[in-house]
CSV table of C-alpha atoms in Angstrom, one decimal:
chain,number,residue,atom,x,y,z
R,1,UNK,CA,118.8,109.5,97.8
R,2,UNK,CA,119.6,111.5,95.0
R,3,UNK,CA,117.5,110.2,91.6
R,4,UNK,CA,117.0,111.3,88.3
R,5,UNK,CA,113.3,110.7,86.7
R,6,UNK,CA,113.0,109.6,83.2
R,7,UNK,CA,109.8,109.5,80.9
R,8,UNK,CA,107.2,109.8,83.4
R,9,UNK,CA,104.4,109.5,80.9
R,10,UNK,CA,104.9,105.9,80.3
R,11,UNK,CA,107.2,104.6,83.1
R,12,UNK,CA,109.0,106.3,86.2
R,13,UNK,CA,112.6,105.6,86.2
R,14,UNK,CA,114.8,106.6,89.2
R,15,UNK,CA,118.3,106.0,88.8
R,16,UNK,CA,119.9,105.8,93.1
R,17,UNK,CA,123.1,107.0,93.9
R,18,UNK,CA,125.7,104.6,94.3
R,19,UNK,CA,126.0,105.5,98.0
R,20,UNK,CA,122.3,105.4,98.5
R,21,UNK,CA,122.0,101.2,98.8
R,22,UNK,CA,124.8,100.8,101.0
R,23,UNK,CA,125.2,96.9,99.8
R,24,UNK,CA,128.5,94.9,99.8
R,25,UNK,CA,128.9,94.0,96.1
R,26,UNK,CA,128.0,90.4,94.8
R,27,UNK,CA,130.5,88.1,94.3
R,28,UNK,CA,131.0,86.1,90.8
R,29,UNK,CA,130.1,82.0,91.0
R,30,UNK,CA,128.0,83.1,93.8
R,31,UNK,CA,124.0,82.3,94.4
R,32,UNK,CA,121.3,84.9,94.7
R,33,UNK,CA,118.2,83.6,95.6
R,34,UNK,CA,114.8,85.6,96.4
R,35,UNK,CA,112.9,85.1,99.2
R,36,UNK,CA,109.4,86.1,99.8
R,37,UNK,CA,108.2,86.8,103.8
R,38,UNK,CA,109.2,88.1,106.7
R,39,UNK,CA,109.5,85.6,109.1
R,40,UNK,CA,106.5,86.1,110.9
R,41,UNK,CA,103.3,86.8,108.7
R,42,UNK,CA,101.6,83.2,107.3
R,43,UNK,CA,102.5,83.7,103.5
R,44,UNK,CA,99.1,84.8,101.7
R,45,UNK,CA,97.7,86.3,99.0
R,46,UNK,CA,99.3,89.7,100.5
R,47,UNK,CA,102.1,91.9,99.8
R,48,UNK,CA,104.8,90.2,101.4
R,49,UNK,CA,108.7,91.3,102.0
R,50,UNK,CA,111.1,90.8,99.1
R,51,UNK,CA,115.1,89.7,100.3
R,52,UNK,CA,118.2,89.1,98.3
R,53,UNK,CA,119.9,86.0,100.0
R,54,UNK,CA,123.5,84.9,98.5
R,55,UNK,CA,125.3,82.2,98.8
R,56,UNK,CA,128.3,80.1,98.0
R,57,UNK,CA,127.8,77.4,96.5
R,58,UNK,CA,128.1,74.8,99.2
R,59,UNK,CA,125.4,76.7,100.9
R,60,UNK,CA,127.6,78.8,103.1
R,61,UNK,CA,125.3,82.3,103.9
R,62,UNK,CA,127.3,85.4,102.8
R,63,UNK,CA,124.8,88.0,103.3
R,64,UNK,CA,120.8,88.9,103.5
R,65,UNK,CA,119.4,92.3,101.2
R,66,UNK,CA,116.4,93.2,102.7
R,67,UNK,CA,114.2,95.4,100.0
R,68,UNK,CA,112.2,98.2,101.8
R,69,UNK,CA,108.3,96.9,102.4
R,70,UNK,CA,107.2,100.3,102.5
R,71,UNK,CA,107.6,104.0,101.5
R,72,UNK,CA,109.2,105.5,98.7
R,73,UNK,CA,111.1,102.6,97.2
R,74,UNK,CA,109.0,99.9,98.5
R,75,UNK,CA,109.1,96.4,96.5
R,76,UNK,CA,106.9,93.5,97.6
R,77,UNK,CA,105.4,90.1,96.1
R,78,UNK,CA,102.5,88.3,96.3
R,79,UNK,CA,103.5,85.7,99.7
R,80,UNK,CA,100.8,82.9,97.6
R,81,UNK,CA,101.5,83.5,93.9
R,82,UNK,CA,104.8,80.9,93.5
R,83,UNK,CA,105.3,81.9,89.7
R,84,UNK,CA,106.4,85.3,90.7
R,85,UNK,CA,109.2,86.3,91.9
R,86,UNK,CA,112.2,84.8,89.6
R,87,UNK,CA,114.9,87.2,90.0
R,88,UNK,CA,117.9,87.6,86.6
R,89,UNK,CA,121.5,87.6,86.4
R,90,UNK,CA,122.8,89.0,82.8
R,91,UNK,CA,125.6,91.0,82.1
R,92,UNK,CA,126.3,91.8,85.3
R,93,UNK,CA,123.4,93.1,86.4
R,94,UNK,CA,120.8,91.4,88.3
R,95,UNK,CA,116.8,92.0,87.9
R,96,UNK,CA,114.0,91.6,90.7
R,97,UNK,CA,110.3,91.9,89.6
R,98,UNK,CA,108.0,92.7,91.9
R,99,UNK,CA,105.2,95.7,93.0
R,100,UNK,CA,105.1,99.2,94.6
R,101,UNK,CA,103.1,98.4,97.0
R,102,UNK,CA,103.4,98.1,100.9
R,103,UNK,CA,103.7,95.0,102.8
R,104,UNK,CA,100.4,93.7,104.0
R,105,UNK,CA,98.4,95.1,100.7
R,106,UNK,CA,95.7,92.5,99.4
R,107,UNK,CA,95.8,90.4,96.3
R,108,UNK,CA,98.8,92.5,95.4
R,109,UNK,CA,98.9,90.0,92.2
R,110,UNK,CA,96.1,91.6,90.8
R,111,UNK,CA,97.6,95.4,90.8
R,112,UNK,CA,99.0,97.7,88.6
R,113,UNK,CA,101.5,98.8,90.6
R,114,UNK,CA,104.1,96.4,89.0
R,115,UNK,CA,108.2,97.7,89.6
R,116,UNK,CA,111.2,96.2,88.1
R,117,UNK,CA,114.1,97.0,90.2
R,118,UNK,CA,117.8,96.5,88.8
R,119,UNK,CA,121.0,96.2,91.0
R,120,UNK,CA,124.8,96.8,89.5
R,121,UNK,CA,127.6,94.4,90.8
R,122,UNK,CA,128.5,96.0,92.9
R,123,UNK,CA,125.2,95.9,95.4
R,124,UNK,CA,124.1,99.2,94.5
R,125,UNK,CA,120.1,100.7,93.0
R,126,UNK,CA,121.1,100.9,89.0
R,127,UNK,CA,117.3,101.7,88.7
R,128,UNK,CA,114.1,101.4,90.2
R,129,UNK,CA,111.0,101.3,87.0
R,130,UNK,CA,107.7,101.9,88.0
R,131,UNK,CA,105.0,100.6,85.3
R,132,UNK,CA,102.0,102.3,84.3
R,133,UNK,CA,98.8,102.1,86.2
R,134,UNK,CA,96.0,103.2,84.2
R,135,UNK,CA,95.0,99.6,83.8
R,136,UNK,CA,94.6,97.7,80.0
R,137,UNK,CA,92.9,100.3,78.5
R,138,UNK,CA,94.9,103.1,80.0
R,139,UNK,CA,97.1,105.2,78.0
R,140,UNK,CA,100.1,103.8,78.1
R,141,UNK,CA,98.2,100.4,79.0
R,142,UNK,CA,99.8,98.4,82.7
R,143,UNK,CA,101.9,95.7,81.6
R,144,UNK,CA,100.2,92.2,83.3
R,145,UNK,CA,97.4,94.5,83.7
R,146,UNK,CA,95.3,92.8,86.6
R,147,UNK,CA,97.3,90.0,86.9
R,148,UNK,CA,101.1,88.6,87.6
R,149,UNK,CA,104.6,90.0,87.2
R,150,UNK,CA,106.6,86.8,86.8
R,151,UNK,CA,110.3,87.5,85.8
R,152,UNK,CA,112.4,90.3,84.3
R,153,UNK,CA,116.1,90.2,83.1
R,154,UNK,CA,117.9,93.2,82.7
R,155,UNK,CA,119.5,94.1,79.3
R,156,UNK,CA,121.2,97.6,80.8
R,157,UNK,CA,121.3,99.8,84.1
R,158,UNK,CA,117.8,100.7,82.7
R,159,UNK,CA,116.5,98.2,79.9
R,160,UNK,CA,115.2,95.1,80.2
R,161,UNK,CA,112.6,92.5,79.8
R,162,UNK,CA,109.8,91.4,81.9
R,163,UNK,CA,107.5,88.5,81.7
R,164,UNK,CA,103.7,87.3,82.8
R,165,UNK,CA,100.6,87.4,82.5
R,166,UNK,CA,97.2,89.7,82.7
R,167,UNK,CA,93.3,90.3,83.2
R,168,UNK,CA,90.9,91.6,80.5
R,169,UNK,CA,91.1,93.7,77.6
R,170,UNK,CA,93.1,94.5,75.5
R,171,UNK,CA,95.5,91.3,76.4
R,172,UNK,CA,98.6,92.9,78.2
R,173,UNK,CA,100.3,90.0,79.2
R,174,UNK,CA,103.1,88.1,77.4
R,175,UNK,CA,106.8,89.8,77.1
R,176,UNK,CA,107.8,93.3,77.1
R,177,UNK,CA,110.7,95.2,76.5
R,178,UNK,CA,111.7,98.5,78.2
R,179,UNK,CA,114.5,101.1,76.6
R,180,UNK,CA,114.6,103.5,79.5
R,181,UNK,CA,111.6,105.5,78.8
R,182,UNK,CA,109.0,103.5,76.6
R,183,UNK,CA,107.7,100.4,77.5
R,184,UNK,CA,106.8,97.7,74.1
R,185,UNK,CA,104.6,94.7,74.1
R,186,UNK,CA,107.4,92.7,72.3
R,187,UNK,CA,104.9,89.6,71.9
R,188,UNK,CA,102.6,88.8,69.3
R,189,UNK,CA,98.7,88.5,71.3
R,190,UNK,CA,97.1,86.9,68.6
R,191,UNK,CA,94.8,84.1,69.2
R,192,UNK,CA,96.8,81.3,69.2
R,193,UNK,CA,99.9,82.6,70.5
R,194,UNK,CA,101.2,82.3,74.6
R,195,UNK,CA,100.2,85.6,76.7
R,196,UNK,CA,100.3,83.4,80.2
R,197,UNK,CA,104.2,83.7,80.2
R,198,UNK,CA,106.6,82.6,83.3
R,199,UNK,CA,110.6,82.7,83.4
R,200,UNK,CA,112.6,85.1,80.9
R,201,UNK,CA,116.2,84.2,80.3
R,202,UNK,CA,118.6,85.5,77.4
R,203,UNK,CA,120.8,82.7,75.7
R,204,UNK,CA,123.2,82.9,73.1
R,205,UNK,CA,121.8,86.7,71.9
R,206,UNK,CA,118.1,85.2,71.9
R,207,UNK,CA,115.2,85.8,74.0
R,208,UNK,CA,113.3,82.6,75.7
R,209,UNK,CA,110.4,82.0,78.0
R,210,UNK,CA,108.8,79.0,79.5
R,211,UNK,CA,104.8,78.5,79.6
R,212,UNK,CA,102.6,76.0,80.3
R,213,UNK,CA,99.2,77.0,78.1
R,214,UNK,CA,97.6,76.3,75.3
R,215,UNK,CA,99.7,74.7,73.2
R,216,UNK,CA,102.5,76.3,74.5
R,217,UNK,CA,104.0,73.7,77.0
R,218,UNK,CA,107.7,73.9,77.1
R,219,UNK,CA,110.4,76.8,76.4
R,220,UNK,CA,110.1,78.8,73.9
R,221,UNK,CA,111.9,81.7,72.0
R,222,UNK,CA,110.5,85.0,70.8
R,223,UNK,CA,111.2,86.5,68.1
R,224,UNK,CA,115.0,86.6,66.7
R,225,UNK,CA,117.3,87.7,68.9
R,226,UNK,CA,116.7,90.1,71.2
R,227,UNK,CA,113.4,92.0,70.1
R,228,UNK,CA,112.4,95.3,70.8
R,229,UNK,CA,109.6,96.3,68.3
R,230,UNK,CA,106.3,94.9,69.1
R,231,UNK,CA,104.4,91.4,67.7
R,232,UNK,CA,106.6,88.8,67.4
R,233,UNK,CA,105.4,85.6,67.3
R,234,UNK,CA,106.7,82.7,69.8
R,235,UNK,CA,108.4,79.8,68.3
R,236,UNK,CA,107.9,76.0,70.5
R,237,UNK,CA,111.3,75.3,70.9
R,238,UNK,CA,111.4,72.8,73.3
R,239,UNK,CA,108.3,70.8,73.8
R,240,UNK,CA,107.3,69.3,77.0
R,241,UNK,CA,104.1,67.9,75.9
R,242,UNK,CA,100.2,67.4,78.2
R,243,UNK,CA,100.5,68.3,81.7
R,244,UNK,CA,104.2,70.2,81.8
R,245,UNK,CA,104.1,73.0,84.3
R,246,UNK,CA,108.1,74.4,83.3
R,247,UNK,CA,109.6,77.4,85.6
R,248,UNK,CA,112.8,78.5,85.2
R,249,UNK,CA,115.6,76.8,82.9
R,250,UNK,CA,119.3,76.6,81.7
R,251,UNK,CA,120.8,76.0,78.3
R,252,UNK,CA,124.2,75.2,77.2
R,253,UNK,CA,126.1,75.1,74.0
R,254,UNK,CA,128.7,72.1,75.0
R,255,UNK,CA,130.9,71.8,71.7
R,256,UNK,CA,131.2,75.3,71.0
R,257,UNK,CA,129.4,75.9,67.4
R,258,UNK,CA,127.4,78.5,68.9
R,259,UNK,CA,124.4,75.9,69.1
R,260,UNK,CA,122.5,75.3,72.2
R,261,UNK,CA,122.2,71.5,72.6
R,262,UNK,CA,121.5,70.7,76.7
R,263,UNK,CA,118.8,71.9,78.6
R,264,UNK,CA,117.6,71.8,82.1
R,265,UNK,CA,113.6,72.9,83.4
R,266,UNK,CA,112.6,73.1,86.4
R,267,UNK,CA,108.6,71.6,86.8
R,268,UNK,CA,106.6,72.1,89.8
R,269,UNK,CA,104.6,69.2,89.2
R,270,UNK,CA,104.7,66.7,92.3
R,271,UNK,CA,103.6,63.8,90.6
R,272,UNK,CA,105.7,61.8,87.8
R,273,UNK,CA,107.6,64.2,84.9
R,274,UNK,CA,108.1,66.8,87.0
R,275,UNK,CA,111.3,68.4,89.2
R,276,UNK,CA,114.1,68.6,86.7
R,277,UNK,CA,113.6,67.6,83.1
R,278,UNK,CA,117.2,66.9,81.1
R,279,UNK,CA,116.8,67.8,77.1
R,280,UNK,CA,119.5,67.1,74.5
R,281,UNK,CA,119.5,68.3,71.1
R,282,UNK,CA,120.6,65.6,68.2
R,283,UNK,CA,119.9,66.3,64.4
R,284,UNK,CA,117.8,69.3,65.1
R,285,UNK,CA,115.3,67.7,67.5
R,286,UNK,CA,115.0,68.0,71.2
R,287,UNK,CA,114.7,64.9,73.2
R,288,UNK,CA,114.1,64.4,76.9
R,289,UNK,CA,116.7,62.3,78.6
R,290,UNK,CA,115.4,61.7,82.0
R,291,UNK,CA,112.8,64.0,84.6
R,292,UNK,CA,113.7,63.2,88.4
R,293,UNK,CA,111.5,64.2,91.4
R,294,UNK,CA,112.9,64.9,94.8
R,295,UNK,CA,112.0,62.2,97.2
R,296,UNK,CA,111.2,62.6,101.1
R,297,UNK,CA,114.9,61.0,101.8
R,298,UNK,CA,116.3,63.6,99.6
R,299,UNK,CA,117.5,61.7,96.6
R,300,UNK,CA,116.4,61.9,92.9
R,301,UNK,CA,114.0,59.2,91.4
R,302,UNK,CA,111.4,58.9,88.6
R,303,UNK,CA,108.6,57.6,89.9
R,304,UNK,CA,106.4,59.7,92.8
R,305,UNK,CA,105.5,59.3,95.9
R,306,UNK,CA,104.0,61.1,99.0
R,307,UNK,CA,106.1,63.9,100.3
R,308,UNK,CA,108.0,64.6,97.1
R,309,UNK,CA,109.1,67.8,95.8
R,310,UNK,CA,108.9,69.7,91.9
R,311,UNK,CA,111.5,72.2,91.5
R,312,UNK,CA,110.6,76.2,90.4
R,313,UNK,CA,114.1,78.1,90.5
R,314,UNK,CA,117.0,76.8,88.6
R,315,UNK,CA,120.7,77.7,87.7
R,316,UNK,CA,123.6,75.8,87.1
R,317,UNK,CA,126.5,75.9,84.7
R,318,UNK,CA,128.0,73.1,82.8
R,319,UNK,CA,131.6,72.0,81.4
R,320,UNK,CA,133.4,69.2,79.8
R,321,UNK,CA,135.1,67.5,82.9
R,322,UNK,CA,132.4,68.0,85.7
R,323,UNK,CA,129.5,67.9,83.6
R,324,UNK,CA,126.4,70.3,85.3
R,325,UNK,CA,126.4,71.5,88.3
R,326,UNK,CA,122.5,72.7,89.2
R,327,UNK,CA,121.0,74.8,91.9
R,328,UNK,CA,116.8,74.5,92.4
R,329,UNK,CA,114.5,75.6,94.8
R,330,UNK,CA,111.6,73.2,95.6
R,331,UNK,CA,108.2,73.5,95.3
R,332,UNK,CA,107.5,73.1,99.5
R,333,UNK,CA,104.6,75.8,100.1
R,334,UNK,CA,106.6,77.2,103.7
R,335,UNK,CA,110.1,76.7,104.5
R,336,UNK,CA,111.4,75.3,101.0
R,337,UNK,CA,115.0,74.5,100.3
R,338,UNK,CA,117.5,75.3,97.7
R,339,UNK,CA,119.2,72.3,96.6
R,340,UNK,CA,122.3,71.5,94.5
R,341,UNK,CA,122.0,68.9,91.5
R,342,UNK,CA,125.1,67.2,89.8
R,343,UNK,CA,124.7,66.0,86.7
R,344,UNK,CA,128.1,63.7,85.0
R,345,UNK,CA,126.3,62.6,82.6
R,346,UNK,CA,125.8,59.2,83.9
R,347,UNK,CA,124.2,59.6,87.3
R,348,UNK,CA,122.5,62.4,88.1
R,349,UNK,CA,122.8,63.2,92.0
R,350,UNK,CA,121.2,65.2,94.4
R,351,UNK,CA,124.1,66.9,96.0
R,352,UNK,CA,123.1,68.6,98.8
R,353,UNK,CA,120.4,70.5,100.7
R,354,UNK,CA,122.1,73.9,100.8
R,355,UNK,CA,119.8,76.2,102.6
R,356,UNK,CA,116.4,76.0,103.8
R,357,UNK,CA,113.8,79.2,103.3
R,358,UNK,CA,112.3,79.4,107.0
R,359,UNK,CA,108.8,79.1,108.7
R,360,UNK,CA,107.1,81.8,107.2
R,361,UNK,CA,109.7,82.3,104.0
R,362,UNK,CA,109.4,80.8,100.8
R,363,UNK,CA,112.7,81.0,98.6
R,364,UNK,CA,111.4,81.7,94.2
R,365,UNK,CA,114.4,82.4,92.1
R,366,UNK,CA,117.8,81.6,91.5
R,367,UNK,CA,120.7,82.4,89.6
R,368,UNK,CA,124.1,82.6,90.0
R,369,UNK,CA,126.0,86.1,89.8
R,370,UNK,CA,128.5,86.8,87.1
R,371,UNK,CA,130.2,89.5,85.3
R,372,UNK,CA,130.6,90.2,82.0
R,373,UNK,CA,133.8,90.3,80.2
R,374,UNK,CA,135.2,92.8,78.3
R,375,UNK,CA,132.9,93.3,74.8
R,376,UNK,CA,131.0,89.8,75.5
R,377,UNK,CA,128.6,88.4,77.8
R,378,UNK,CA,130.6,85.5,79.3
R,379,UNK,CA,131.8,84.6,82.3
R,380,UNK,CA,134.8,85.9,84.2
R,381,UNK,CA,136.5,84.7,87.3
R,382,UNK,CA,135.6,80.8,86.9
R,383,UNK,CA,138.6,79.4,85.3
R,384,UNK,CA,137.5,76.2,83.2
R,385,UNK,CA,133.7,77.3,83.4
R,386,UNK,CA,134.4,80.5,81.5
R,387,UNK,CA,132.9,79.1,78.2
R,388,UNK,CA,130.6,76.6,79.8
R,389,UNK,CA,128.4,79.7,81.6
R,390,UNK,CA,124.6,79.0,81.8
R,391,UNK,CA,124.4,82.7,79.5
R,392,UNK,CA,126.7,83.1,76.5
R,393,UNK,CA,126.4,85.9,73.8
């Protein structure tokens, strides 16, 4: 593998060959989906296996990406800690969190030994980040120091966000920002403000995470725009109120003024107001519409009841004739499913049960895999859906 190493004092950066992955390319409107295990080990508190599973969208397996569990470009999750692990499509590139650390390694949450890894479109390594390690009081401080690497979405080959959480002091969790050699605490820590952060997702040229703490229960957006300097403060965009436990989430602008107005969060609570959450927007306030749990017989419903399912993952896109068309992953410990979800604005439907994870696999993220057009970040390849994509610039 031939590699490059940029700004080792504050994070290792090694940009792979394109021959050195040796990965069919991803195809647009496709799923990617990550999946924690190998098959045989009873998920724990361990390193576990990282994989990059696509699909088509009626569940049809195209082709398994099995990240190296150990050596020199090793990246593994926690097999127990279900708000990691929430892979990023955005502008063509797609972003997996996770840790330098070998399969089998204990309470591999709790390590600074946090990578981001970024692909290109076409399958191959565009880099491989390795955080610092010297802890919260280390100089550069570890990013989630002690604690979780939840999400990242990647900006560039080598830039990008990352999201979570952390142990101790100074507070090192929140969101961060890396430009290819510097890594910036691009959230404000100040009493009062969310450092216990989960998903990361880009909309309309503005940066947004989902929480559940403090007063912090909902999505919100940090900052304006896309920051990169460090303290901004995080604005309650949409709020879930007592007991909301959101993961990841899509948002749509659906008449084209360049305003988001229809949301979709996936909550991993079990019991009622949890699975998918529908949000409108309507004289400047948020409203929920509906929040549907998956029942045992597979269909949507309101109210809970034993053997129902949350949701974690989500991705969709939306347009005017169709309405949204959703893909989830369930909150099942072992052997969970990715689902599809249509949404017509009338009924909302559980479609199908595209693909289940496995004995001994649990599927995290979602997102479906698009490219970026020419000077924007839209969709290409989609006919009607172009302007209706779940990311827009």
């Amino acid at each position: 593998m031939v590699r490059s190493i940029l700004g080792l004092a504050v994070g290792a950066t090694f940009i792979a060959s394109p021959a050195s992955a040796g990965i069919l390319g991803f195809t647009a409107g496709n799923l990617l989906v990550e999946r924690i295990g190998d098959g045989t080990t009873t998920l724990g508190s361990a390193a576990a296996n990282v994989s990059l599973l696509e699909f088509q969208t009626t569940g049809s397996a195209v082709r398994t990406i099995n990240l190296p569990s150990s050596g020199g470009d090793q990246v593994t999750d926690s097999g127990s800690a279900t708000s990691n692990g929430y892979l990023n499509v955005f502008n063509g590139y797609v972003a997996v969190s996770g840790y330098n650390s070998a399969a089998g390694t204990a309470s591999v949450a709790s390590t600074n030994t946090k990578v981001g890894t970024v692909f290109n479109g076409d399958g191959t390594v565009a880099s491989r980040t390795l955080f610092p390690t010297g802890g919260a009081t280390g100089t550069p401080p570890s990013p989630f120091a002690g604690n979780n690497f939840r999400s990242m979405i990647a900006t560039g080959a080598n830039t990008f966000y990352a999201t979570g959480t952390a142990s101790g002091a100074p507070n090192t969790g929140g969101a961060w920002y890396y430009d290819g050699s510097t890594f910036t605490q691009v959230s404000n820590t100040a009493a009062g403000q969310p450092t216990n952060l989960r998903n990361v997702e880009i909309y309309n040229s503005q940066l947004y995470v989902s929480s559940s703490t403090g007063t912090f229960l909902g999505i919100s957006a940090i900052g304006t725009g896309l920051p990169t300097s460090a303290g901004s403060n995080a604005n309650l965009v949409i709020s879930m109120g007592a007991g909301a436990s959101p993961y990841g989430f899509v948002m749509f602008d659906t008449n084209g003024d360049a305003v988001l107005d229809l949301a979709y969060i996936a909550d991993d609570r079990t019991a009622a107001g949890g699975g998918l959450q529908k949000w409108t927007l309507s004289g400047g306030t948020w409203t929920q519409s509906w929040a549907l749990l998956v029942n045992g017989s597979g269909a949507l419903q309101a109210a809970a009841g034993a053997g129902f399912a949350g949701l974690r993952g989500l991705s969709g896109t939306w347009d005017a004739v169709n309405g949204a068309q959703l893909y989830a992953t369930t909150t099942e410990t072992n052997n969970n499913r990715l689902i599809s979800i249509v949404d017509n604005g009338t009924t909302p439907t559980l479609a199908a049960n595209l693909a289940s994870a496995g004995t001994n696999y649990a599927f995290r993220g979602v997102d479906m895999y698009a490219i970026p057009a020419p000077g924007a970040l839209a969709l290409l390849g989609l006919g009607g859906l172009v302007a209706a994509r779940r990311r827009r610039d």
